[in-house]
């Protein structure tokens, strides 16, 4: 049980720190990474956006943005070191479906050389 004296002074206690942001390093790089994170979280159905939303739900927008920028930096570093290509499988699955019009344009581009090879004359592509 808390004594009455401690109840009145409890509000004077220093609040617990939730951690500090690191101010070390290149401030311009940090600023650019946060801008990149801002753009990355706008991509629907991406792993980066899901990461941001998970952190934002617990810690708020600003902290989530900085955490996302830090995650992007880790991804960039890994890609540079290993030489791999970044493919967000979750994003590709949901967004990479071709529209019918794009499919027809692609089919036409492939068909024209075949028709010319078969000695057909093609007039007026529009």
GROMACS .gro file of N, CA and C in nm:
model
  378
    1UNK      N    1   0.084  -0.117   0.000
    1UNK     CA    2   0.000   0.000   0.000
    1UNK      C    3   0.089   0.123   0.000
    2UNK      N    4   0.053   0.223  -0.078
    2UNK     CA    5   0.130   0.346  -0.090
    2UNK      C    6   0.084   0.443   0.019
    3UNK      N    7   0.182   0.499   0.090
    3UNK     CA    8   0.147   0.593   0.197
    3UNK      C    9   0.090   0.721   0.137
    4UNK      N   10   0.007   0.795   0.211
    4UNK     CA   11  -0.051   0.920   0.159
    4UNK      C   12   0.055   1.021   0.117
    5UNK      N   13   0.169   1.020   0.186
    5UNK     CA   14   0.276   1.114   0.152
    5UNK      C   15   0.329   1.086   0.010
    6UNK      N   16   0.346   0.958  -0.023
    6UNK     CA   17   0.397   0.921  -0.154
    6UNK      C   18   0.295   0.944  -0.266
    7UNK      N   19   0.167   0.940  -0.233
    7UNK     CA   20   0.066   0.965  -0.334
    7UNK      C   21   0.078   1.108  -0.388
    8UNK      N   22   0.108   1.203  -0.302
    8UNK     CA   23   0.115   1.342  -0.343
    8UNK      C   24   0.243   1.374  -0.420
    9UNK      N   25   0.350   1.302  -0.393
    9UNK     CA   26   0.477   1.332  -0.459
    9UNK      C   27   0.502   1.246  -0.582
   10UNK      N   28   0.413   1.154  -0.607
   10UNK     CA   29   0.434   1.064  -0.720
   10UNK      C   30   0.442   1.140  -0.853
   11UNK      N   31   0.365   1.246  -0.868
   11UNK     CA   32   0.367   1.322  -0.993
   11UNK      C   33   0.496   1.402  -1.011
   12UNK      N   34   0.576   1.416  -0.905
   12UNK     CA   35   0.702   1.487  -0.914
   12UNK      C   36   0.817   1.399  -0.960
   13UNK      N   37   0.794   1.269  -0.961
   13UNK     CA   38   0.899   1.176  -1.002
   13UNK      C   39   0.928   1.193  -1.151
   14UNK      N   40   1.052   1.168  -1.187
   14UNK     CA   41   1.092   1.178  -1.327
   14UNK      C   42   1.030   1.061  -1.404
   15UNK      N   43   0.963   1.090  -1.516
   15UNK     CA   44   0.902   0.980  -1.592
   15UNK      C   45   1.008   0.889  -1.652
   16UNK      N   46   0.972   0.763  -1.669
   16UNK     CA   47   1.066   0.667  -1.725
   16UNK      C   48   1.092   0.700  -1.871
   17UNK      N   49   1.217   0.689  -1.912
   17UNK     CA   50   1.254   0.715  -2.050
   17UNK      C   51   1.220   0.595  -2.136
   18UNK      N   52   1.169   0.620  -2.256
   18UNK     CA   53   1.137   0.512  -2.349
   18UNK      C   54   1.251   0.490  -2.448
   19UNK      N   55   1.365   0.551  -2.423
   19UNK     CA   56   1.478   0.540  -2.515
   19UNK      C   57   1.500   0.673  -2.584
   20UNK      N   58   1.617   0.692  -2.639
   20UNK     CA   59   1.646   0.817  -2.708
   20UNK      C   60   1.681   0.787  -2.852
   21UNK      N   61   1.654   0.883  -2.939
   21UNK     CA   62   1.695   0.866  -3.078
   21UNK      C   63   1.843   0.900  -3.087
   22UNK      N   64   1.912   0.831  -3.171
   22UNK     CA   65   2.055   0.854  -3.185
   22UNK      C   66   2.078   0.973  -3.276
   23UNK      N   67   2.153   1.071  -3.230
   23UNK     CA   68   2.183   1.189  -3.310
   23UNK      C   69   2.320   1.177  -3.375
   24UNK      N   70   2.380   1.060  -3.365
   24UNK     CA   71   2.511   1.040  -3.425
   24UNK      C   72   2.494   1.012  -3.574
   25UNK      N   73   2.599   1.035  -3.650
   25UNK     CA   74   2.596   1.004  -3.791
   25UNK      C   75   2.560   1.125  -3.876
   26UNK      N   76   2.553   1.102  -4.004
   26UNK     CA   77   2.528   1.207  -4.101
   26UNK      C   78   2.381   1.249  -4.097
   27UNK      N   79   2.356   1.374  -4.063
   27UNK     CA   80   2.217   1.420  -4.049
   27UNK      C   81   2.147   1.426  -4.184
   28UNK      N   82   2.223   1.450  -4.291
   28UNK     CA   83   2.163   1.456  -4.424
   28UNK      C   84   2.119   1.318  -4.470
   29UNK      N   85   2.202   1.218  -4.441
   29UNK     CA   86   2.164   1.082  -4.475
   29UNK      C   87   2.040   1.040  -4.396
   30UNK      N   88   2.038   1.075  -4.267
   30UNK     CA   89   1.922   1.042  -4.183
   30UNK      C   90   1.796   1.106  -4.240
   31UNK      N   91   1.807   1.231  -4.282
   31UNK     CA   92   1.692   1.303  -4.337
   31UNK      C   93   1.643   1.237  -4.466
   32UNK      N   94   1.736   1.200  -4.553
   32UNK     CA   95   1.699   1.134  -4.680
   32UNK      C   96   1.634   0.999  -4.653
   33UNK      N   97   1.688   0.924  -4.557
   33UNK     CA   98   1.629   0.793  -4.525
   33UNK      C   99   1.487   0.806  -4.474
   34UNK      N  100   1.459   0.909  -4.394
   34UNK     CA  101   1.322   0.930  -4.345
   34UNK      C  102   1.231   0.967  -4.462
   35UNK      N  103   1.281   1.046  -4.557
   35UNK     CA  104   1.202   1.079  -4.676
   35UNK      C  105   1.174   0.953  -4.758
   36UNK      N  106   1.274   0.867  -4.771
   36UNK     CA  107   1.254   0.740  -4.842
   36UNK      C  108   1.152   0.652  -4.770
   37UNK      N  109   1.159   0.651  -4.638
   37UNK     CA  110   1.063   0.573  -4.559
   37UNK      C  111   0.922   0.626  -4.578
   38UNK      N  112   0.909   0.759  -4.587
   38UNK     CA  113   0.777   0.820  -4.608
   38UNK      C  114   0.717   0.771  -4.739
   39UNK      N  115   0.798   0.763  -4.842
   39UNK     CA  116   0.749   0.715  -4.972
   39UNK      C  117   0.722   0.565  -4.965
   40UNK      N  118   0.810   0.491  -4.899
   40UNK     CA  119   0.797   0.345  -4.894
   40UNK      C  120   0.670   0.300  -4.823
   41UNK      N  121   0.627   0.373  -4.720
   41UNK     CA  122   0.508   0.330  -4.647
   41UNK      C  123   0.380   0.359  -4.723
   42UNK      N  124   0.390   0.436  -4.831
   42UNK     CA  125   0.271   0.464  -4.912
   42UNK      C  126   0.241   0.351  -5.010
   43UNK      N  127   0.337   0.264  -5.033
   43UNK     CA  128   0.317   0.150  -5.124
   43UNK      C  129   0.226   0.049  -5.056
   44UNK      N  130   0.109   0.032  -5.110
   44UNK     CA  131   0.013  -0.060  -5.049
   44UNK      C  132   0.064  -0.204  -5.059
   45UNK      N  133   0.032  -0.281  -4.959
   45UNK     CA  134   0.063  -0.425  -4.954
   45UNK      C  135   0.212  -0.455  -4.953
   46UNK      N  136   0.295  -0.363  -4.906
   46UNK     CA  137   0.439  -0.392  -4.901
   46UNK      C  138   0.479  -0.432  -4.759
   47UNK      N  139   0.588  -0.505  -4.748
   47UNK     CA  140   0.637  -0.547  -4.617
   47UNK      C  141   0.680  -0.425  -4.535
   48UNK      N  142   0.736  -0.324  -4.601
   48UNK     CA  143   0.780  -0.204  -4.532
   48UNK      C  144   0.659  -0.134  -4.469
   49UNK      N  145   0.549  -0.124  -4.543
   49UNK     CA  146   0.427  -0.061  -4.491
   49UNK      C  147   0.371  -0.140  -4.372
   50UNK      N  148   0.372  -0.271  -4.384
   50UNK     CA  149   0.322  -0.353  -4.273
   50UNK      C  150   0.407  -0.334  -4.148
   51UNK      N  151   0.540  -0.324  -4.167
   51UNK     CA  152   0.630  -0.297  -4.055
   51UNK      C  153   0.597  -0.162  -3.991
   52UNK      N  154   0.582  -0.059  -4.075
   52UNK     CA  155   0.549   0.075  -4.026
   52UNK      C  156   0.418   0.075  -3.947
   53UNK      N  157   0.315   0.012  -4.002
   53UNK     CA  158   0.184   0.012  -3.936
   53UNK      C  159   0.190  -0.060  -3.801
   54UNK      N  160   0.270  -0.167  -3.794
   54UNK     CA  161   0.284  -0.241  -3.669
   54UNK      C  162   0.348  -0.154  -3.562
   55UNK      N  163   0.453  -0.079  -3.599
   55UNK     CA  164   0.522   0.007  -3.502
   55UNK      C  165   0.434   0.127  -3.468
   56UNK      N  166   0.369   0.184  -3.568
   56UNK     CA  167   0.284   0.303  -3.546
   56UNK      C  168   0.172   0.274  -3.446
   57UNK      N  169   0.120   0.154  -3.453
   57UNK     CA  170   0.014   0.116  -3.360
   57UNK      C  171   0.059   0.118  -3.215
   58UNK      N  172   0.185   0.088  -3.192
   58UNK     CA  173   0.237   0.083  -3.055
   58UNK      C  174   0.304   0.212  -3.011
   59UNK      N  175   0.377   0.277  -3.103
   59UNK     CA  176   0.466   0.386  -3.061
   59UNK      C  177   0.433   0.523  -3.121
   60UNK      N  178   0.352   0.528  -3.227
   60UNK     CA  179   0.319   0.656  -3.288
   60UNK      C  180   0.389   0.675  -3.422
   61UNK      N  181   0.345   0.778  -3.494
   61UNK     CA  182   0.390   0.801  -3.631
   61UNK      C  183   0.539   0.833  -3.641
   62UNK      N  184   0.587   0.929  -3.562
   62UNK     CA  185   0.726   0.974  -3.577
   62UNK      C  186   0.825   0.864  -3.545
   63UNK      N  187   0.802   0.793  -3.437
   63UNK     CA  188   0.893   0.685  -3.399
   63UNK      C  189   0.887   0.573  -3.504
   64UNK      N  190   0.767   0.547  -3.555
   64UNK     CA  191   0.753   0.444  -3.658
   64UNK      C  192   0.827   0.483  -3.786
   65UNK      N  193   0.824   0.611  -3.820
   65UNK     CA  194   0.895   0.658  -3.940
   65UNK      C  195   1.045   0.641  -3.925
   66UNK      N  196   1.099   0.677  -3.809
   66UNK     CA  197   1.242   0.663  -3.785
   66UNK      C  198   1.280   0.514  -3.784
   67UNK      N  199   1.197   0.431  -3.725
   67UNK     CA  200   1.224   0.287  -3.723
   67UNK      C  201   1.221   0.229  -3.865
   68UNK      N  202   1.129   0.278  -3.946
   68UNK     CA  203   1.120   0.232  -4.085
   68UNK      C  204   1.242   0.276  -4.164
   69UNK      N  205   1.287   0.400  -4.139
   69UNK     CA  206   1.409   0.448  -4.206
   69UNK      C  207   1.528   0.362  -4.167
   70UNK      N  208   1.536   0.325  -4.041
   70UNK     CA  209   1.646   0.239  -3.993
   70UNK      C  210   1.638   0.101  -4.059
   71UNK      N  211   1.517   0.050  -4.074
   71UNK     CA  212   1.499  -0.080  -4.140
   71UNK      C  213   1.540  -0.070  -4.287
   72UNK      N  214   1.504   0.038  -4.355
   72UNK     CA  215   1.545   0.058  -4.493
   72UNK      C  216   1.697   0.060  -4.505
   73UNK      N  217   1.763   0.128  -4.411
   73UNK     CA  218   1.908   0.133  -4.413
   73UNK      C  219   1.967  -0.008  -4.401
   74UNK      N  220   1.909  -0.089  -4.314
   74UNK     CA  221   1.955  -0.228  -4.300
   74UNK      C  222   1.935  -0.308  -4.428
   75UNK      N  223   1.823  -0.287  -4.493
   75UNK     CA  224   1.796  -0.357  -4.619
   75UNK      C  225   1.894  -0.312  -4.727
   76UNK      N  226   1.916  -0.181  -4.737
   76UNK     CA  227   2.009  -0.127  -4.837
   76UNK      C  228   2.149  -0.181  -4.813
   77UNK      N  229   2.193  -0.182  -4.689
   77UNK     CA  230   2.326  -0.233  -4.655
   77UNK      C  231   2.339  -0.379  -4.698
   78UNK      N  232   2.239  -0.459  -4.664
   78UNK     CA  233   2.241  -0.601  -4.699
   78UNK      C  234   2.249  -0.620  -4.850
   79UNK      N  235   2.170  -0.542  -4.924
   79UNK     CA  236   2.170  -0.555  -5.070
   79UNK      C  237   2.304  -0.516  -5.130
   80UNK      N  238   2.365  -0.411  -5.074
   80UNK     CA  239   2.496  -0.369  -5.126
   80UNK      C  240   2.604  -0.472  -5.096
   81UNK      N  241   2.600  -0.531  -4.978
   81UNK     CA  242   2.701  -0.629  -4.939
   81UNK      C  243   2.687  -0.759  -5.018
   82UNK      N  244   2.563  -0.807  -5.031
   82UNK     CA  245   2.542  -0.938  -5.094
   82UNK      C  246   2.524  -0.929  -5.245
   83UNK      N  247   2.489  -0.812  -5.296
   83UNK     CA  248   2.464  -0.797  -5.439
   83UNK      C  249   2.330  -0.854  -5.482
   84UNK      N  250   2.242  -0.884  -5.387
   84UNK     CA  251   2.111  -0.939  -5.419
   84UNK      C  252   2.019  -0.829  -5.472
   85UNK      N  253   1.907  -0.872  -5.529
   85UNK     CA  254   1.804  -0.781  -5.575
   85UNK      C  255   1.689  -0.786  -5.475
   86UNK      N  256   1.634  -0.669  -5.439
   86UNK     CA  257   1.524  -0.666  -5.342
   86UNK      C  258   1.393  -0.695  -5.412
   87UNK      N  259   1.326  -0.798  -5.369
   87UNK     CA  260   1.194  -0.832  -5.421
   87UNK      C  261   1.101  -0.852  -5.302
   88UNK      N  262   1.004  -0.766  -5.293
   88UNK     CA  263   0.904  -0.777  -5.187
   88UNK      C  264   0.794  -0.869  -5.238
   89UNK      N  265   0.802  -0.996  -5.204
   89UNK     CA  266   0.711  -1.097  -5.259
   89UNK      C  267   0.565  -1.065  -5.227
   90UNK      N  268   0.541  -1.010  -5.109
   90UNK     CA  269   0.405  -0.975  -5.070
   90UNK      C  270   0.350  -0.866  -5.161
   91UNK      N  271   0.434  -0.768  -5.194
   91UNK     CA  272   0.393  -0.657  -5.281
   91UNK      C  273   0.372  -0.704  -5.424
   92UNK      N  274   0.462  -0.787  -5.474
   92UNK     CA  275   0.454  -0.836  -5.611
   92UNK      C  276   0.326  -0.916  -5.632
   93UNK      N  277   0.293  -1.002  -5.537
   93UNK     CA  278   0.176  -1.086  -5.549
   93UNK      C  279   0.049  -1.004  -5.567
   94UNK      N  280   0.036  -0.897  -5.491
   94UNK     CA  281  -0.088  -0.820  -5.490
   94UNK      C  282  -0.098  -0.718  -5.602
   95UNK      N  283   0.014  -0.666  -5.652
   95UNK     CA  284   0.007  -0.551  -5.742
   95UNK      C  285   0.055  -0.575  -5.884
   96UNK      N  286   0.116  -0.686  -5.914
   96UNK     CA  287   0.179  -0.703  -6.044
   96UNK      C  288   0.090  -0.772  -6.147
   97UNK      N  289  -0.039  -0.763  -6.131
   97UNK     CA  290  -0.127  -0.821  -6.232
   97UNK      C  291  -0.138  -0.721  -6.347
   98UNK      N  292  -0.121  -0.771  -6.471
   98UNK     CA  293  -0.127  -0.683  -6.587
   98UNK      C  294  -0.273  -0.660  -6.624
   99UNK      N  295  -0.299  -0.539  -6.667
   99UNK     CA  296  -0.433  -0.511  -6.715
   99UNK      C  297  -0.448  -0.574  -6.854
  100UNK      N  298  -0.570  -0.586  -6.898
  100UNK     CA  299  -0.595  -0.649  -7.028
  100UNK      C  300  -0.534  -0.566  -7.140
  101UNK      N  301  -0.540  -0.433  -7.125
  101UNK     CA  302  -0.485  -0.345  -7.229
  101UNK      C  303  -0.333  -0.362  -7.240
  102UNK      N  304  -0.264  -0.373  -7.126
  102UNK     CA  305  -0.119  -0.394  -7.128
  102UNK      C  306  -0.085  -0.528  -7.192
  103UNK      N  307  -0.164  -0.629  -7.164
  103UNK     CA  308  -0.141  -0.761  -7.220
  103UNK      C  309  -0.156  -0.758  -7.372
  104UNK      N  310  -0.259  -0.686  -7.421
  104UNK     CA  311  -0.280  -0.676  -7.565
  104UNK      C  312  -0.166  -0.600  -7.633
  105UNK      N  313  -0.115  -0.494  -7.569
  105UNK     CA  314  -0.003  -0.419  -7.626
  105UNK      C  315   0.120  -0.508  -7.637
  106UNK      N  316   0.145  -0.585  -7.533
  106UNK     CA  317   0.259  -0.676  -7.533
  106UNK      C  318   0.242  -0.782  -7.641
  107UNK      N  319   0.123  -0.836  -7.654
  107UNK     CA  320   0.098  -0.938  -7.756
  107UNK      C  321   0.118  -0.881  -7.896
  108UNK      N  322   0.076  -0.757  -7.917
  108UNK     CA  323   0.091  -0.692  -8.047
  108UNK      C  324   0.238  -0.671  -8.080
  109UNK      N  325   0.317  -0.626  -7.980
  109UNK     CA  326   0.461  -0.605  -8.002
  109UNK      C  327   0.532  -0.735  -8.037
  110UNK      N  328   0.486  -0.843  -7.981
  110UNK     CA  329   0.546  -0.974  -8.011
  110UNK      C  330   0.498  -1.027  -8.146
  111UNK      N  331   0.374  -0.992  -8.183
  111UNK     CA  332   0.315  -1.047  -8.305
  111UNK      C  333   0.367  -0.978  -8.431
  112UNK      N  334   0.399  -0.848  -8.423
  112UNK     CA  335   0.441  -0.774  -8.541
  112UNK      C  336   0.565  -0.835  -8.606
  113UNK      N  337   0.673  -0.863  -8.532
  113UNK     CA  338   0.789  -0.925  -8.599
  113UNK      C  339   0.756  -1.061  -8.661
  114UNK      N  340   0.670  -1.138  -8.599
  114UNK     CA  341   0.632  -1.268  -8.654
  114UNK      C  342   0.554  -1.252  -8.784
  115UNK      N  343   0.465  -1.153  -8.789
  115UNK     CA  344   0.389  -1.129  -8.911
  115UNK      C  345   0.479  -1.079  -9.024
  116UNK      N  346   0.574  -0.992  -8.991
  116UNK     CA  347   0.668  -0.943  -9.093
  116UNK      C  348   0.755  -1.057  -9.146
  117UNK      N  349   0.794  -1.146  -9.055
  117UNK     CA  350   0.876  -1.260  -9.095
  117UNK      C  351   0.797  -1.352  -9.189
  118UNK      N  352   0.665  -1.357  -9.171
  118UNK     CA  353   0.580  -1.439  -9.257
  118UNK      C  354   0.539  -1.362  -9.384
  119UNK      N  355   0.604  -1.246  -9.406
  119UNK     CA  356   0.587  -1.163  -9.525
  119UNK      C  357   0.450  -1.098  -9.534
  120UNK      N  358   0.390  -1.066  -9.420
  120UNK     CA  359   0.269  -0.984  -9.420
  120UNK      C  360   0.309  -0.839  -9.419
  121UNK      N  361   0.230  -0.753  -9.481
  121UNK     CA  362   0.254  -0.609  -9.479
  121UNK      C  363   0.167  -0.547  -9.371
  122UNK      N  364   0.230  -0.470  -9.284
  122UNK     CA  365   0.157  -0.408  -9.173
  122UNK      C  366   0.150  -0.259  -9.201
  123UNK      N  367   0.028  -0.206  -9.203
  123UNK     CA  368   0.005  -0.066  -9.235
  123UNK      C  369  -0.065   0.002  -9.119
  124UNK      N  370  -0.018   0.121  -9.083
  124UNK     CA  371  -0.088   0.209  -8.989
  124UNK      C  372  -0.105   0.154  -8.848
  125UNK      N  373   0.004   0.144  -8.775
  125UNK     CA  374  -0.007   0.106  -8.634
  125UNK      C  375  -0.042   0.231  -8.555
  126UNK      N  376  -0.146   0.227  -8.478
  126UNK     CA  377  -0.186   0.346  -8.406
  126UNK      C  378  -0.209   0.317  -8.270
   0.00000   0.00000   0.00000
